[in-house]
Coordinates of C-alpha atoms and ligand atoms in Angstrom, one line a residue:
X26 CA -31.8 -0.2 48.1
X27 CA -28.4 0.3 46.5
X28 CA -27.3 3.9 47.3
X29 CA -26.3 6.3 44.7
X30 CA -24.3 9.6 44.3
X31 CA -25.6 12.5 41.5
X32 CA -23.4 14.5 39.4
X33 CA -25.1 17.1 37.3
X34 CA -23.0 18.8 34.9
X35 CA -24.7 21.0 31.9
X36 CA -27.5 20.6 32.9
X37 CA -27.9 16.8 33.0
X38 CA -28.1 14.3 36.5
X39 CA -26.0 11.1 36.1
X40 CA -26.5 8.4 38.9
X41 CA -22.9 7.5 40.4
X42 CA -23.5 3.5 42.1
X43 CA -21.9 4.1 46.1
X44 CA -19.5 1.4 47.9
X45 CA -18.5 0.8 50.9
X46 CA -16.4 -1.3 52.6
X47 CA -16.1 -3.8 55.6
X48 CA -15.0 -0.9 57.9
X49 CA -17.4 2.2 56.3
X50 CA -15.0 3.2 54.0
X51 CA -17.2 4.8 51.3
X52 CA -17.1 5.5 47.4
X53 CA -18.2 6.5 44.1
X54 CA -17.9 4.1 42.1
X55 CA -17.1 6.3 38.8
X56 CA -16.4 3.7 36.1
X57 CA -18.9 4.6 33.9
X58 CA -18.3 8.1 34.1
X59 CA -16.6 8.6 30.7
X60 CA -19.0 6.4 29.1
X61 CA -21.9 8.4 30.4
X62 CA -20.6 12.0 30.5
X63 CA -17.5 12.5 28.4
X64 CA -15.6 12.7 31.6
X65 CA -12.6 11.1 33.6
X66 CA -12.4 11.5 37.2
X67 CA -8.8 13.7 37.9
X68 CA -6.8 13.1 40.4
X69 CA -3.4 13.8 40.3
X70 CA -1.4 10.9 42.2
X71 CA -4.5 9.5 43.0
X72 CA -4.8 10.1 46.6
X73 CA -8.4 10.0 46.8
X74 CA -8.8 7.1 44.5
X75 CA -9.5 3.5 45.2
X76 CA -8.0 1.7 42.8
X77 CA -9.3 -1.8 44.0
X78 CA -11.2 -3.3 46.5
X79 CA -9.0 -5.2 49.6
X80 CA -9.2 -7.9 51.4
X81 CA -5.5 -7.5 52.7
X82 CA -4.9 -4.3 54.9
X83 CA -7.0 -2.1 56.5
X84 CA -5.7 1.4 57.3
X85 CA -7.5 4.5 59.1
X86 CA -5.2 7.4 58.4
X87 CA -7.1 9.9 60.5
X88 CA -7.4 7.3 63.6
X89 CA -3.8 6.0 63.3
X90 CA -5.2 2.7 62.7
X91 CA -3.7 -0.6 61.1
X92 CA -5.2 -4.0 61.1
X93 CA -3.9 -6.8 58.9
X94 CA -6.7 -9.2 57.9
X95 CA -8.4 -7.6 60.9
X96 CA -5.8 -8.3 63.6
X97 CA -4.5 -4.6 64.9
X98 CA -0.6 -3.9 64.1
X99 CA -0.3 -4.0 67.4
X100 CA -1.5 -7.5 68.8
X101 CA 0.7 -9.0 65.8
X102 CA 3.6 -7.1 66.6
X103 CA 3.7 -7.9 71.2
X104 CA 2.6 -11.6 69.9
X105 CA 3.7 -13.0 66.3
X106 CA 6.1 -12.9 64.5
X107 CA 7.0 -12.0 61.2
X108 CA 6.8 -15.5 59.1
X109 CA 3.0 -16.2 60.7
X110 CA 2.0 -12.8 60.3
X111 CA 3.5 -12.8 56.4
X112 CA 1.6 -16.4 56.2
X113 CA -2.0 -14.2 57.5
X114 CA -1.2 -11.7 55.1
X115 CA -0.9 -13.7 52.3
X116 CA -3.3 -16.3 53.4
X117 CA -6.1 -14.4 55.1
X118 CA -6.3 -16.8 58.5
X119 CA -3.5 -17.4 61.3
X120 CA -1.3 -20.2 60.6
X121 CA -2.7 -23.5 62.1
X122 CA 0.3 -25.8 63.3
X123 CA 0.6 -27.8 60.4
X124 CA 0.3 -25.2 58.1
X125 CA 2.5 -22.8 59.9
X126 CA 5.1 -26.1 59.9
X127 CA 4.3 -26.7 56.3
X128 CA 5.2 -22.9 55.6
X129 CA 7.9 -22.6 57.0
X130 CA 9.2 -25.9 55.5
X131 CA 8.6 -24.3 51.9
X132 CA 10.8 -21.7 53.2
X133 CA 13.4 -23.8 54.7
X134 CA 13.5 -25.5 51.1
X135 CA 13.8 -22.2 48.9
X136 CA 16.3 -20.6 50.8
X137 CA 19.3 -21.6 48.6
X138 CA 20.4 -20.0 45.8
X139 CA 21.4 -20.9 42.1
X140 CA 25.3 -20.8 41.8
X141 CA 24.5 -18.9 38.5
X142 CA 22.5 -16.3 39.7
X143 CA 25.7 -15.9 42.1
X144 CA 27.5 -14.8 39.0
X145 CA 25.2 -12.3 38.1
X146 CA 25.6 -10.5 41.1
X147 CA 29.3 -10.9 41.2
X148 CA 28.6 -9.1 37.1
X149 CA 27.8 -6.0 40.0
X150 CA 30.9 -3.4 40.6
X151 CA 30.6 -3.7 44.4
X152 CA 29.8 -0.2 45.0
X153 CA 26.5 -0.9 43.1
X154 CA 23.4 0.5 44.8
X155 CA 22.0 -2.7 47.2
X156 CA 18.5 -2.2 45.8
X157 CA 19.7 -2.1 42.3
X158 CA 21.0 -5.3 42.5
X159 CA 18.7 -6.5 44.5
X160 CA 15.7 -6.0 41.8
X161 CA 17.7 -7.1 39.4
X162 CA 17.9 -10.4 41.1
X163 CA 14.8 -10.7 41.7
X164 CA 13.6 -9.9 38.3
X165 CA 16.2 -12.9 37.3
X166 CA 14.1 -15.4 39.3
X167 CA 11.7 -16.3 36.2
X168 CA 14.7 -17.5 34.5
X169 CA 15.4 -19.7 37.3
X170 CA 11.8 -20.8 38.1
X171 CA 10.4 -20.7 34.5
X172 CA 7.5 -23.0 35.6
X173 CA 6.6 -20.6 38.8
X174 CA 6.4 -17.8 36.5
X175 CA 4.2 -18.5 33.2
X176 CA 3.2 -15.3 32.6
X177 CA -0.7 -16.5 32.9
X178 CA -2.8 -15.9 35.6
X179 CA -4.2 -19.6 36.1
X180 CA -1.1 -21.0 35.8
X181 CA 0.9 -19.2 37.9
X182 CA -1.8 -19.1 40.7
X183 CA -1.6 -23.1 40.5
X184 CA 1.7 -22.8 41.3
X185 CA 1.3 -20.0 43.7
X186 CA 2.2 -21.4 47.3
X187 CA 5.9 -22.3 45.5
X188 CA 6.3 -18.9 44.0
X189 CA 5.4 -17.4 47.3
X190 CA 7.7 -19.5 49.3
X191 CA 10.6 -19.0 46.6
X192 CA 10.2 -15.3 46.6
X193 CA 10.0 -14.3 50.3
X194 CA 12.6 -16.9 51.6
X195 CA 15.3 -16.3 47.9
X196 CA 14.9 -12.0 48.7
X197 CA 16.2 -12.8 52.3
X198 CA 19.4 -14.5 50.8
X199 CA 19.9 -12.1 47.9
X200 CA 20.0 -9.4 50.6
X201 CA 22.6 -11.3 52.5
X202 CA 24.8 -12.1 49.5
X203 CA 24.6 -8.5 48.8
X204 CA 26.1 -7.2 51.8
X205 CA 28.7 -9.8 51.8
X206 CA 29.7 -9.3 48.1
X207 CA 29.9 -5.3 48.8
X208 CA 32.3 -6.3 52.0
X209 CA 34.2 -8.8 49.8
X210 CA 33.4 -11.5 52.1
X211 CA 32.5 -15.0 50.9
X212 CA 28.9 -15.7 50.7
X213 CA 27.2 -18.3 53.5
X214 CA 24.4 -21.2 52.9
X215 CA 21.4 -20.9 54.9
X216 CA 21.2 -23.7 57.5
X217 CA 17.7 -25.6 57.2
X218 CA 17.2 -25.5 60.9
X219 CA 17.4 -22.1 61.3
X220 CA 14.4 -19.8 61.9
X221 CA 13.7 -17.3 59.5
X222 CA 15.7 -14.6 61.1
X223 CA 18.4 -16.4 62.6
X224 CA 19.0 -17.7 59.5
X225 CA 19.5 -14.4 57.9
X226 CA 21.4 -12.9 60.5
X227 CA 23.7 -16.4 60.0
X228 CA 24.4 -15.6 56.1
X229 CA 24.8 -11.8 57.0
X230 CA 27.4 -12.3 59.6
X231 CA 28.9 -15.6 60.3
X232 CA 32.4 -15.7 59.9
X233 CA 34.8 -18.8 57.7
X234 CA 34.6 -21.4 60.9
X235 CA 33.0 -19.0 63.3
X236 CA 28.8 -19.4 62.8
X237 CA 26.7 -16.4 63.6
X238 CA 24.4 -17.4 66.8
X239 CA 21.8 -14.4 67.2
X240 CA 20.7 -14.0 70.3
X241 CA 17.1 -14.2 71.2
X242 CA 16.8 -10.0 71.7
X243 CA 18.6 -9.5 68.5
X244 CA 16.1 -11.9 66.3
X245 CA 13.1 -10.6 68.2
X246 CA 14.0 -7.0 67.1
X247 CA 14.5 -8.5 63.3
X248 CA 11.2 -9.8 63.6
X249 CA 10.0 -6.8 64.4
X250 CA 11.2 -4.5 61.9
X251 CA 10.3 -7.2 59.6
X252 CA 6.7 -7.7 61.0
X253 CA 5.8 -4.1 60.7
X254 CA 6.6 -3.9 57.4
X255 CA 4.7 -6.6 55.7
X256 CA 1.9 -4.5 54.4
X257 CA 0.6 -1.3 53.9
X258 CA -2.3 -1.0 51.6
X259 CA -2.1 0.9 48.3
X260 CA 1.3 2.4 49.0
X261 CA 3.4 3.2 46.0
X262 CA 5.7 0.0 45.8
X263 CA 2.4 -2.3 46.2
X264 CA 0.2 -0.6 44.1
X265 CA 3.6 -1.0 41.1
X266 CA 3.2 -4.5 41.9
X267 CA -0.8 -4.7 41.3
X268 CA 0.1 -2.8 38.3
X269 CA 2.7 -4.5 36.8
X270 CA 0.9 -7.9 38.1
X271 CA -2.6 -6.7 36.4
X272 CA -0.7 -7.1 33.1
X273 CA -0.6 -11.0 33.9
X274 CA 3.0 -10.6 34.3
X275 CA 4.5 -13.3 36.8
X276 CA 4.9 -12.5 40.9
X277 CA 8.3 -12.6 40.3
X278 CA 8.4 -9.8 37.8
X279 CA 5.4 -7.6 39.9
X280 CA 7.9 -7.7 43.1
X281 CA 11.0 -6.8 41.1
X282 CA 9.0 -3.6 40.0
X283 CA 7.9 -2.9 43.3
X284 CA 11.0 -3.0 45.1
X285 CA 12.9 -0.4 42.1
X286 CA 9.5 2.0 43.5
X287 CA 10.5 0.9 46.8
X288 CA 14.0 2.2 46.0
X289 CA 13.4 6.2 46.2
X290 CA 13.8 8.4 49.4
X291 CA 10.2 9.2 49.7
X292 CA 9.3 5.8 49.8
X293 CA 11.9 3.0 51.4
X294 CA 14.5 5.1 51.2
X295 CA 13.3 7.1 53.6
X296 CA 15.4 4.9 56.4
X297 CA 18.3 5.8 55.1
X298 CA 17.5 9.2 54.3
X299 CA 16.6 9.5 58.4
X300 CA 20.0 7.9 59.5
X301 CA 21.9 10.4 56.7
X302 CA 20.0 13.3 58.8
X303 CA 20.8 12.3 62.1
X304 CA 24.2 11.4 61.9
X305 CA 24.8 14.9 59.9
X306 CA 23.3 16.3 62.6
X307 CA 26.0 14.6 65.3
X308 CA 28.3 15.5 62.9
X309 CA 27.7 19.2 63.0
X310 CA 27.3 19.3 66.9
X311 CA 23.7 20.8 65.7
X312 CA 20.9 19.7 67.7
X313 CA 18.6 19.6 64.9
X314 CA 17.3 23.4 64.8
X315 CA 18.7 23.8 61.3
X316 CA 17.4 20.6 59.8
X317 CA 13.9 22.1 61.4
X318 CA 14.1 25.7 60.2
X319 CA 15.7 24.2 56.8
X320 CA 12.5 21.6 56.5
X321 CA 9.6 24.8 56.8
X322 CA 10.8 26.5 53.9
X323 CA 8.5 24.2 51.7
X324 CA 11.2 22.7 49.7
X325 CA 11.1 19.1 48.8
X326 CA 14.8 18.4 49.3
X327 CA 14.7 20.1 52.7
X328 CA 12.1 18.4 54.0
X329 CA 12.3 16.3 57.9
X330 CA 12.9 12.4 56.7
X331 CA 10.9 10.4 58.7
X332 CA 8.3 12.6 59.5
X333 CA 5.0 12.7 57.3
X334 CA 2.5 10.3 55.7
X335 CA 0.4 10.3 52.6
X336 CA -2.4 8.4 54.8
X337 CA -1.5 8.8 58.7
X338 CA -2.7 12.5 59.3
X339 CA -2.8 11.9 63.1
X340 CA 0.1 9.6 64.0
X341 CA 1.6 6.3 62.5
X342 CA 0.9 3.6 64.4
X343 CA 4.2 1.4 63.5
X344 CA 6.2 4.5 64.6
X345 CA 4.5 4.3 67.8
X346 CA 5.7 1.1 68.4
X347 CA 9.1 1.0 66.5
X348 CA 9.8 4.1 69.0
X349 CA 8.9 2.0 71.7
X350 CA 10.8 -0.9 70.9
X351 CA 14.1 1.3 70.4
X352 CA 14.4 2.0 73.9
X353 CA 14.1 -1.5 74.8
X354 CA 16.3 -2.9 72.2
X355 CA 19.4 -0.8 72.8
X356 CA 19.1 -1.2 76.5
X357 CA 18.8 -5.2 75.9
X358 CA 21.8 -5.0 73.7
X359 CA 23.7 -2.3 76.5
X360 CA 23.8 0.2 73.3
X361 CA 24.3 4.1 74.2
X362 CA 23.3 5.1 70.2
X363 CA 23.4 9.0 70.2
X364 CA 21.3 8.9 67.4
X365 CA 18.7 8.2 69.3
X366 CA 19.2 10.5 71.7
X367 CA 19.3 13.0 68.4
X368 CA 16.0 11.8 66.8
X369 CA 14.2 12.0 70.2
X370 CA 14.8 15.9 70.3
X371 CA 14.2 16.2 66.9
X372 CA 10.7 14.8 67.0
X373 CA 9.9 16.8 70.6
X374 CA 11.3 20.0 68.9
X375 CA 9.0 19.0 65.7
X376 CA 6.0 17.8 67.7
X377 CA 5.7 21.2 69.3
X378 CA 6.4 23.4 66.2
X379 CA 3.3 25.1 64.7
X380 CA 4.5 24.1 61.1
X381 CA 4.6 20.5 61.8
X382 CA 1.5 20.2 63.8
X383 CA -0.7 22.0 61.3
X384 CA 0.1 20.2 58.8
X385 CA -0.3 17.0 61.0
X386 CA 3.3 16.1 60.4
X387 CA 4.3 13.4 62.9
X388 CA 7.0 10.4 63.1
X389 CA 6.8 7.6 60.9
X390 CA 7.8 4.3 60.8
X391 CA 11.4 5.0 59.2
X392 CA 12.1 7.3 61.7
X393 CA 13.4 4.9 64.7
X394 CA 13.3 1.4 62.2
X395 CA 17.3 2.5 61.3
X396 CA 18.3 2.9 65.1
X397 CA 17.3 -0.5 65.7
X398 CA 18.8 -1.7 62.7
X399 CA 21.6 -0.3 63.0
X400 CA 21.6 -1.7 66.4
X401 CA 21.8 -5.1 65.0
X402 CA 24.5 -4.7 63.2
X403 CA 23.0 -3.5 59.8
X404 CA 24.7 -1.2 57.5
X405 CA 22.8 2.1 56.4
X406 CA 22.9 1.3 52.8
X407 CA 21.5 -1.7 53.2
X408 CA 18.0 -0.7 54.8
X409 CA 15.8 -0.1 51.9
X410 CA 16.7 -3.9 51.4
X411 CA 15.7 -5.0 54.6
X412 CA 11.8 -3.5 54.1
X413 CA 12.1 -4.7 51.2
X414 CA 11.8 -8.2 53.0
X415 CA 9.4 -7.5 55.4
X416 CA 7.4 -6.0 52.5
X417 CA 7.6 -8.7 50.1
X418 CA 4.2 -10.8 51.8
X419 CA 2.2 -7.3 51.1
X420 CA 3.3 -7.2 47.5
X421 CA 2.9 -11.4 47.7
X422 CA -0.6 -11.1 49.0
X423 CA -1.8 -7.9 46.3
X424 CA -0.4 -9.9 43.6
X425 CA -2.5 -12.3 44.0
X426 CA -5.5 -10.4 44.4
X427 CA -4.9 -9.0 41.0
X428 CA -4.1 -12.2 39.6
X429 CA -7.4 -14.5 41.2
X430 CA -9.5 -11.4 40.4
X431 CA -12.1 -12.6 37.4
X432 CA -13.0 -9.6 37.1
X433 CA -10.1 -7.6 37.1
X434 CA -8.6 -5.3 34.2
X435 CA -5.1 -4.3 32.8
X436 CA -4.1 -1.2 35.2
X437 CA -4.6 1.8 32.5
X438 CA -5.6 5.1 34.2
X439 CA -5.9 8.2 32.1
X440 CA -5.0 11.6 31.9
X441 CA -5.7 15.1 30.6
X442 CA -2.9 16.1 28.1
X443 CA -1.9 19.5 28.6
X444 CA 0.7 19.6 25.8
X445 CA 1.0 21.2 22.6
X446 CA -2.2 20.9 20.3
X447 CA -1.9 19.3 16.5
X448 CA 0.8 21.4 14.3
X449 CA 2.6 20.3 11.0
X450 CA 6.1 18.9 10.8
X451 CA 8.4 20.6 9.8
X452 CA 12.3 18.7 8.0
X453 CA 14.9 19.7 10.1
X454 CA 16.7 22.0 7.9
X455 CA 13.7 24.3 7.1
X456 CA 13.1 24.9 11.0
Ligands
LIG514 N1 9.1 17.9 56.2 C1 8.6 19.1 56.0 N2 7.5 19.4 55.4 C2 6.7 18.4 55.0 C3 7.1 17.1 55.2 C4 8.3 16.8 55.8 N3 8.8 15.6 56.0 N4 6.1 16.2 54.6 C5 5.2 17.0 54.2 N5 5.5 18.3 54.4 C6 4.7 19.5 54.1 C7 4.6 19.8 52.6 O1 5.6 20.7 52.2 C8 3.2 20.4 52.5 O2 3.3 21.8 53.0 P1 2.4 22.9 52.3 O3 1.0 22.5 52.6 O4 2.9 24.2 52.9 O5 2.7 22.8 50.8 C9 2.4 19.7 53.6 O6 3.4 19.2 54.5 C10 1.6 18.5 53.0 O7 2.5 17.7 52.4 P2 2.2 16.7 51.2 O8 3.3 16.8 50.2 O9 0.8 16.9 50.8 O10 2.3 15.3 51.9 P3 2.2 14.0 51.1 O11 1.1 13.3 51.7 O12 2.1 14.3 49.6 O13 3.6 13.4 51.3 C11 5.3 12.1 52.3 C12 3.8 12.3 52.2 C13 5.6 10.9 53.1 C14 5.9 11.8 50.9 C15 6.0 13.4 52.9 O14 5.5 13.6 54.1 C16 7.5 13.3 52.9 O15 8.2 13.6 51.9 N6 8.0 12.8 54.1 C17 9.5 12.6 54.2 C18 9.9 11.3 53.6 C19 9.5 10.1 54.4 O16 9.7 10.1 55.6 N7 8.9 9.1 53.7 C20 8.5 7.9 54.4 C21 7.1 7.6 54.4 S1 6.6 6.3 55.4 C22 7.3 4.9 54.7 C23 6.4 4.4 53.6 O17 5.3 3.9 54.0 O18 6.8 4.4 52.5

């Protein structure tokens, strides 16, 4: 028998349905709430709401746990790589050959940009903000791919193994050409044969004559970064997408909104908001004891970059691993980064500090991602853009949840209005 919750409230009992999910994740299902009672269910940011069921991304923020399609974080990061584990993402299954082949052909062949979307970016002062222009590009694409981007559900999910192709393969070359326009330098083609992140490091930093040739270390770190950042369940860039998408507005559009909520420093920003804090920190000579003392007074502005989570409250699992693969990456690469050096005391210092551990306050994946991609040559200002690549088969994947859904609904939650009550107008030179 289908279980059931019970809210009384003035004296009457209303039957809530219960769900649960795959892994035991339970709910009230409180939908008919309002109907019923005269009531909405409150909850400010909702961080105890489910605002749709999942097939994508499971995440245990208690147990540190993160499983894509089932596979743990962990067995995709030691043995994929980030184009098969954005094809399980999006696609539910591992690759077979031929499909993985197939896939990464569609890449291969959507890599190229429009010489007139060129010219809107070079419409960009150069000191323009990387994500800025970045969305903007991105929100451009419809005009490019009218026929990918329809505006209506069953068309566009017809064409949806294109669009998907055109957006995760076109963001990796926007974020190239950005970095090149800022530095002035000429943009490069992407070369067919390449791998995915070969071929990116190639248009980021091959030189007139002089091709780019990454070596194996440096795109196996890339990957990494990437791979780790390919989904993460209702955060707040994915659920814009799902909420812009659940308007029937095209992928192209969804993505665009998600990456401007990707842009602020408690969200992707937070990468470069961790580098800005650590190299201050070298810059003062400090070793972090301010930034500490600074981050318990409560403020927002003060607070430690990199360390929190709205849903790890034990530790973050791609942190654990992006630590890891630090170490090993700098050695590889014969990097002495005294950043890192720096961040390690910082989270020992933190880690042991009553303020930090009681409010289960540990590392999280932005924390170390900047080392390494600094360590590949990255700039600072353009990291946001980078997970914005290796988030783009999340947003991919919960787009088209939305969009396949029969069942689904326009995203409209509501609210309790706290504002003035009804009073009379009053012409402006009488008030
Ligand atoms: N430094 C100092 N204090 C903190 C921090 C921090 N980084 N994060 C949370 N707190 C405190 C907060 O002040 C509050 O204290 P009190 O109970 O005394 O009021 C308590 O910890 C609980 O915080 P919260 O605001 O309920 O936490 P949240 O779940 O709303 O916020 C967060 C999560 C990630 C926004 C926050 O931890 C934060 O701002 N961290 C720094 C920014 C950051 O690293 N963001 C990247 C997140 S991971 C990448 C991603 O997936 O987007």
């Amino acid at each position: 028998m289908a279980k059931t919750a019970s809210l009384k409230l003035d004296g009457k009992e209303y039957p809530l349905p219960i769900i649960e999910g795959t892994e035991g994740e339970k709910a009230i299902d409180t939908r008919t709430l309002r109907a019923v009672s005269g009531h909405i269910a409150y909850d400010q940011g909702y961080g105890n709401t489910g605002s749709c069921e999942s097939q994508i991304t499971f995440l245990d923020g208690d147990e540190g746990i993160l499983r894509h399609r089932g596979y743990p974080i962990e067995q995709l990061a030691n043995q994929s790589d980030f184009v098969e584990t954005a094809y399980l993402v999006i696609y539910g299954e591992l690759p077979s050959p031929a499909q993985r082949k197939e896939f990464g052909m569609r890449l291969r062949n959507n890599a190229a940009v429009e010489v007139q979307m060129q010219k809107i970016l070079e419409g960009f002062p150069t000191t323009a903000s990387p994500m800025a222009m970045l969305s903007a590009l991105v929100s451009g694409l419809p005009a490019y791919h009218a026929d990918l981007a329809t505006n209506n559900f069953e068309q566009d999910l017809k064409n949806f193994d294109l669009a998907a192709a055109v957006a995760i393969s076109k963001i990796r070359t926007f974020v190239a050409m950005i970095y090149r326009y800022q530095k002035g330098l000429p943009f490069i083609f992407p070369k067919q044969e390449l791998p995915f992140c070969e071929n990116f490091l190639h248009m980021m930093f091959s030189e007139p004559y002089k091709d780019y040739i990454a070596m194996p270390e440096v795109a196996k770190a890339l990957n990494l970064v990437l791979l780790l950042h390919a989904d993460h369940e209702q955060n707040c860039s994915t659920s814009t997408v799902r909420m812009v998408g659940s308007s029937a507005a095209n992928l192209f559009a969804s993505i665009s909104a998600g990456i401007c909520a990707l842009s602020g420093p408690l969200h992707g920003g937070a990468n470069v908001a961790v580098m800005q804090m650590l190299q201050s920190i070298h810059d003062e000579g400090d070793d972090g004891t301010r930034f500490i003392a600074a981050a318990k007074s409560g403020s927002k502005s003060n607070r430690l970059m990199g360390f929190g989570h709205a849903v790890y409250k034990n530790f973050d699992p791609r942190a654990k691993i992006i630590g890891k693969a630090c170490d090993t990456v700098l050695k590889k690469l014969g990097i002495k980064d005294p950043l890192l050096n720096i961040a390690k005391n910082l989270e020992q210092a933190a880690l042991k500090d009553d303020y930090f551990v009681s409010r289960k306050l540990y590392p999280n994946v932005d924390f170390y991602s900047g080392i390494i991609m600094r360590a590949l040559g990255i700039p600072m200002n353009m990291f946001t853009t980078m997970f914005a690549i290796g988030r783009t088969p999340g947003y991919i994947a919960n787009w088209r949840e939305v969009a396949a859904n029969p069942k689904g609904r326009i995203y409209r939650p509501r609210q309790i209005y706290v504002g003035p009550t009804k009073r009379d107008y009053v012409a402006i030179g009488k008030r």
